[in-house]
CSV table of C-alpha atoms in Angstrom, one decimal:
chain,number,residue,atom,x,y,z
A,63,UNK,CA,-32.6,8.2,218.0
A,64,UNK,CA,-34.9,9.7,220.4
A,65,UNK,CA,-35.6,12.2,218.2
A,66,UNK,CA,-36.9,10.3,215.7
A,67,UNK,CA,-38.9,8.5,217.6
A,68,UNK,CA,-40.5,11.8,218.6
A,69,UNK,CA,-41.0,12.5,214.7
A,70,UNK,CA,-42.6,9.6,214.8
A,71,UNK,CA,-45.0,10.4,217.5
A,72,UNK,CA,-45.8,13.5,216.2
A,73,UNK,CA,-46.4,12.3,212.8
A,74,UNK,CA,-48.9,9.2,214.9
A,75,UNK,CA,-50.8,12.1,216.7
A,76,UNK,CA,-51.4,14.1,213.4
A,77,UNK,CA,-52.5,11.4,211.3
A,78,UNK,CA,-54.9,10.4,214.3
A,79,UNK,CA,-56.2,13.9,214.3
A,80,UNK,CA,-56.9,14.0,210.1
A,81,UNK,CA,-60.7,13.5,209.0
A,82,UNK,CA,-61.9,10.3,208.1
A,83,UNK,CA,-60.9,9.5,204.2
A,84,UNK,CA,-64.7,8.8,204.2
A,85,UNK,CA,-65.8,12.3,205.7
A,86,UNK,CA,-63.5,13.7,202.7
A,87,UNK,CA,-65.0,12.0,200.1
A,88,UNK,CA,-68.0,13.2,201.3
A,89,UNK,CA,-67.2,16.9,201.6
A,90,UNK,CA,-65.4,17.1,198.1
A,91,UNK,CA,-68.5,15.3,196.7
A,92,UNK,CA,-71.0,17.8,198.4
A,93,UNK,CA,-68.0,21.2,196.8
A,94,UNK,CA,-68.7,19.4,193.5
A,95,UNK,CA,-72.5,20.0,193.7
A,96,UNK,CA,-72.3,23.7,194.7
A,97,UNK,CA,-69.7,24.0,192.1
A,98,UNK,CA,-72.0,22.2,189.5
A,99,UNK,CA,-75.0,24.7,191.2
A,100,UNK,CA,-73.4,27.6,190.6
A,101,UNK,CA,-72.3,27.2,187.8
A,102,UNK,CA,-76.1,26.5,186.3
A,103,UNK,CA,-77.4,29.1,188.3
A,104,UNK,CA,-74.6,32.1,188.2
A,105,UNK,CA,-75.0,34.9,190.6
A,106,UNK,CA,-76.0,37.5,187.7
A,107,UNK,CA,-78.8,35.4,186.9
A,108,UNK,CA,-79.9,34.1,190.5
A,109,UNK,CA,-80.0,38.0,191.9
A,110,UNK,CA,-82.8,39.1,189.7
A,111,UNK,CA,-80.2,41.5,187.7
């Protein structure tokens, strides 16, 4: 059993370690915008080609 509760440990310290569900949000929400940005402004039309 001590084995598992090594596993289980492990698992404790990992989780521990993860970003805030918050600071995820967050960071997804800021991808969208560039997505959305980049995808108004595309590169061709942005570099003055």
């Amino acid at each position: 059993m001590a084995e598992q509760e090594d596993l289980e440990r492990q698992l404790a310290k990992v989780l521990k370690n993860l970003p805030r569900p918050e600071k995820v949000i967050k960071l997804s929400e800021e991808a969208q915008n560039r997505l959305d940005e980049a995808r108004n402004n595309p590169w061709w039309k942005t570099e003055g080609g």
